[in-house]
PDB file of C-alpha atoms in Angstrom:
ATOM      1  CA  MET C 917     109.427  90.982  87.365  1.00 79.00           C
ATOM      2  CA  LYS C 918     112.631  91.602  89.200  1.00 89.00           C
ATOM      3  CA  LEU C 919     113.813  92.717  92.625  1.00 94.00           C
ATOM      4  CA  ILE C 920     116.656  95.188  92.793  1.00 94.00           C
ATOM      5  CA  PHE C 921     118.593  95.210  96.058  1.00 96.00           C
ATOM      6  CA  VAL C 922     120.595  98.360  96.655  1.00 95.00           C
ATOM      7  CA  TYR C 923     123.166  98.407  99.440  1.00 92.00           C
ATOM      8  CA  ASN C 924     124.058 101.688 101.120  1.00 88.00           C
ATOM      9  CA  ALA C 925     127.727 100.866 100.742  1.00 80.00           C
ATOM     10  CA  LYS C 926     130.458 101.357  98.196  1.00 74.00           C
ATOM     11  CA  GLY C 927     131.698  98.455  96.106  1.00 71.00           C
ATOM     12  CA  GLY C 928     135.307  97.571  95.581  1.00 67.00           C
ATOM     13  CA  PHE C 929     137.848  95.539  97.487  1.00 66.00           C
ATOM     14  CA  TRP C 930     138.947  98.158 100.041  1.00 62.00           C
ATOM     15  CA  SER C 931     135.460  99.537 100.648  1.00 63.00           C
ATOM     16  CA  LYS C 932     134.252  96.028 101.465  1.00 64.00           C
ATOM     17  CA  LYS C 933     137.157  95.449 103.873  1.00 59.00           C
ATOM     18  CA  ILE C 934     136.594  98.787 105.613  1.00 65.00           C
ATOM     19  CA  GLY C 935     132.869  98.008 105.834  1.00 65.00           C
ATOM     20  CA  ALA C 936     133.587  94.627 107.426  1.00 62.00           C
ATOM     21  CA  ILE C 937     135.794  96.251 110.041  1.00 64.00           C
ATOM     22  CA  HIS C 938     133.148  98.907 110.692  1.00 60.00           C
ATOM     23  CA  LYS C 939     130.512  96.186 111.282  1.00 66.00           C
ATOM     24  CA  ILE C 940     132.783  94.580 113.885  1.00 63.00           C
ATOM     25  CA  VAL C 941     134.033  97.714 115.656  1.00 68.00           C
ATOM     26  CA  SER C 942     130.830  99.764 115.641  1.00 64.00           C
ATOM     27  CA  PRO C 943     127.887  97.756 114.335  1.00 63.00           C
ATOM     28  CA  SER C 944     125.262 100.214 115.597  1.00 68.00           C
ATOM     29  CA  SER C 945     126.678 103.012 113.437  1.00 60.00           C
ATOM     30  CA  TYR C 946     127.066 100.935 110.272  1.00 59.00           C
ATOM     31  CA  GLY C 947     124.966 102.650 107.577  1.00 70.00           C
ATOM     32  CA  CYS C 948     123.531  99.720 105.638  1.00 82.00           C
ATOM     33  CA  ASP C 949     120.726  97.785 107.292  1.00 88.00           C
ATOM     34  CA  LEU C 950     120.387  95.568 104.218  1.00 91.00           C
ATOM     35  CA  CYS C 951     124.066  94.588 104.540  1.00 86.00           C
ATOM     36  CA  LYS C 952     123.543  93.774 108.217  1.00 86.00           C
ATOM     37  CA  LEU C 953     120.592  91.521 107.362  1.00 92.00           C
ATOM     38  CA  THR C 954     122.133  89.613 104.454  1.00 93.00           C
ATOM     39  CA  HIS C 955     125.815  89.440 105.421  1.00 87.00           C
ATOM     40  CA  GLY C 956     127.872  88.748 108.500  1.00 81.00           C
ATOM     41  CA  SER C 957     131.125  90.585 109.034  1.00 76.00           C
ATOM     42  CA  PHE C 958     132.872  88.898 106.123  1.00 77.00           C
ATOM     43  CA  VAL C 959     130.505  86.616 104.195  1.00 86.00           C
ATOM     44  CA  GLU C 960     126.928  86.234 103.082  1.00 90.00           C
ATOM     45  CA  LYS C 961     124.629  84.636 105.679  1.00 94.00           C
ATOM     46  CA  ASP C 962     123.725  81.017 104.882  1.00 96.00           C
ATOM     47  CA  ALA C 963     119.949  81.550 104.983  1.00 96.00           C
ATOM     48  CA  TRP C 964     120.197  84.491 102.591  1.00 96.00           C
ATOM     49  CA  LYS C 965     122.494  82.597 100.225  1.00 96.00           C
ATOM     50  CA  VAL C 966     120.075  79.649 100.096  1.00 97.00           C
ATOM     51  CA  PHE C 967     117.121  81.986  99.472  1.00 96.00           C
ATOM     52  CA  ARG C 968     118.988  83.912  96.781  1.00 95.00           C
ATOM     53  CA  GLU C 969     120.206  80.763  95.001  1.00 96.00           C
ATOM     54  CA  THR C 970     116.960  78.761  95.165  1.00 95.00           C
ATOM     55  CA  SER C 971     114.347  81.459  94.672  1.00 94.00           C
ATOM     56  CA  ALA C 972     112.520  81.784  91.363  1.00 92.00           C
ATOM     57  CA  ILE C 973     112.650  85.560  91.825  1.00 91.00           C
ATOM     58  CA  ASP C 974     114.933  87.417  89.410  1.00 93.00           C
ATOM     59  CA  MET C 975     117.288  89.526  91.551  1.00 95.00           C
ATOM     60  CA  GLU C 976     119.927  92.164  90.872  1.00 95.00           C
ATOM     61  CA  PHE C 977     122.288  93.599  93.472  1.00 95.00           C
ATOM     62  CA  TYR C 978     123.970  96.993  93.442  1.00 95.00           C
ATOM     63  CA  TYR C 979     126.243  99.066  95.581  1.00 91.00           C
ATOM     64  CA  LYS C 980     125.163 102.697  95.676  1.00 90.00           C
ATOM     65  CA  GLU C 981     127.497 104.044  92.991  1.00 90.00           C
ATOM     66  CA  GLY C 982     126.557 101.313  90.503  1.00 92.00           C
ATOM     67  CA  PHE C 983     122.868 101.814  91.188  1.00 93.00           C
ATOM     68  CA  ILE C 984     123.043 105.572  90.635  1.00 91.00           C
ATOM     69  CA  GLU C 985     124.950 104.998  87.382  1.00 93.00           C
ATOM     70  CA  LYS C 986     122.346 102.587  86.030  1.00 91.00           C
ATOM     71  CA  PHE C 987     119.241 104.291  87.469  1.00 90.00           C
ATOM     72  CA  PRO C 988     120.012 108.031  87.668  1.00 90.00           C
ATOM     73  CA  GLU C 989     116.301 108.834  87.829  1.00 89.00           C
ATOM     74  CA  MET C 990     116.149 107.072  91.223  1.00 89.00           C
ATOM     75  CA  LYS C 991     119.127 108.830  92.793  1.00 87.00           C
ATOM     76  CA  GLU C 992     116.921 110.491  95.441  1.00 90.00           C
ATOM     77  CA  ILE C 993     115.847 107.197  97.024  1.00 92.00           C
ATOM     78  CA  GLU C 994     117.191 106.787 100.537  1.00 93.00           C
ATOM     79  CA  LEU C 995     119.408 103.722 100.687  1.00 93.00           C
ATOM     80  CA  PRO C 996     119.413 100.839 101.350  1.00 94.00           C
ATOM     81  CA  SER C 997     116.347  99.840  99.390  1.00 94.00           C
ATOM     82  CA  VAL C 998     114.628  96.912  97.720  1.00 95.00           C
ATOM     83  CA  ILE C 999     112.915  97.911  94.487  1.00 93.00           C
ATOM     84  CA  PHE C1000     110.278  95.975  92.597  1.00 89.00           C
ATOM     85  CA  GLU C1001     110.666  96.294  88.831  1.00 82.00           C
ATOM     86  CA  CYS C1002     107.976  94.833  86.615  1.00 67.00           C
ATOM     87  CA  ILE C1003     108.174  93.936  82.936  1.00 60.00           C
ATOM     88  CA  SER C1004     106.736  97.282  81.841  1.00 60.00           C
ATOM     89  CA  GLU C1005     109.924  98.870  83.241  1.00 64.00           C
ATOM     90  CA  SER C1006     108.039 100.692  85.959  1.00 70.00           C
ATOM     91  CA  SER C1007     109.638 100.474  89.365  1.00 79.00           C
ATOM     92  CA  GLU C1008     108.458 101.015  92.892  1.00 84.00           C
ATOM     93  CA  GLU C1009     110.162 100.740  96.219  1.00 89.00           C
ATOM     94  CA  MET C1010     109.138  97.517  97.935  1.00 91.00           C
ATOM     95  CA  LEU C1011     111.195  98.028 101.101  1.00 94.00           C
ATOM     96  CA  THR C1012     112.408 101.459 102.100  1.00 94.00           C
ATOM     97  CA  ALA C1013     115.406 102.277 104.271  1.00 94.00           C
ATOM     98  CA  ASP C1014     112.984 102.741 107.182  1.00 95.00           C
ATOM     99  CA  ASP C1015     111.375  99.340 106.515  1.00 96.00           C
ATOM    100  CA  LEU C1016     114.800  97.676 106.520  1.00 95.00           C
ATOM    101  CA  LYS C1017     115.671  99.313 109.884  1.00 93.00           C
ATOM    102  CA  GLU C1018     112.641  97.581 111.410  1.00 95.00           C
ATOM    103  CA  ILE C1019     113.524  94.085 110.187  1.00 96.00           C
ATOM    104  CA  GLY C1020     115.542  92.226 112.788  1.00 92.00           C
ATOM    105  CA  ALA C1021     116.757  89.072 111.044  1.00 95.00           C
ATOM    106  CA  VAL C1022     117.411  87.608 107.623  1.00 96.00           C
ATOM    107  CA  SER C1023     114.539  85.127 108.089  1.00 96.00           C
ATOM    108  CA  GLU C1024     112.170  88.047 108.658  1.00 97.00           C
ATOM    109  CA  LEU C1025     113.515  89.810 105.546  1.00 96.00           C
ATOM    110  CA  ILE C1026     112.846  86.712 103.438  1.00 96.00           C
ATOM    111  CA  LYS C1027     109.328  86.365 104.850  1.00 95.00           C
ATOM    112  CA  VAL C1028     108.524  90.045 104.188  1.00 95.00           C
ATOM    113  CA  ILE C1029     109.796  89.780 100.602  1.00 94.00           C
ATOM    114  CA  GLU C1030     107.742  86.648  99.906  1.00 93.00           C
ATOM    115  CA  THR C1031     104.605  88.123 101.512  1.00 93.00           C
ATOM    116  CA  ARG C1032     104.834  91.407  99.615  1.00 89.00           C
ATOM    117  CA  LEU C1033     105.463  89.623  96.314  1.00 88.00           C
ATOM    118  CA  GLN C1034     102.288  87.562  96.813  1.00 86.00           C
ATOM    119  CA  LYS C1035     100.312  90.794  97.154  1.00 79.00           C
ATOM    120  CA  MET C1036     101.732  92.347  93.952  1.00 72.00           C
TER     121      MET C1036
END
């Protein structure tokens, strides 16, 4: 089983810099709620980094263009998203863009992930 985290942001050096500035200047209009939960303006949040590095959960992370390249059949999913992929290669959305809008802090995100994984 694996979790696939898909950011509603472009990868690349300049896209990341522009995104960081956007988060500072106009955080309410920044288009990636997953980015806001897991990263500050310039770096990954400590709690998220610890969770990511110590969790037994297999995780992959994608920016939108890389995700669409690898999973073209899922190109209609509204981003950001967290997708649960099991060994049989079937995938289902664990956290939708709307779910991520409702989560207010990285600690809440971690708790929701752990709770939903226990139920799967």
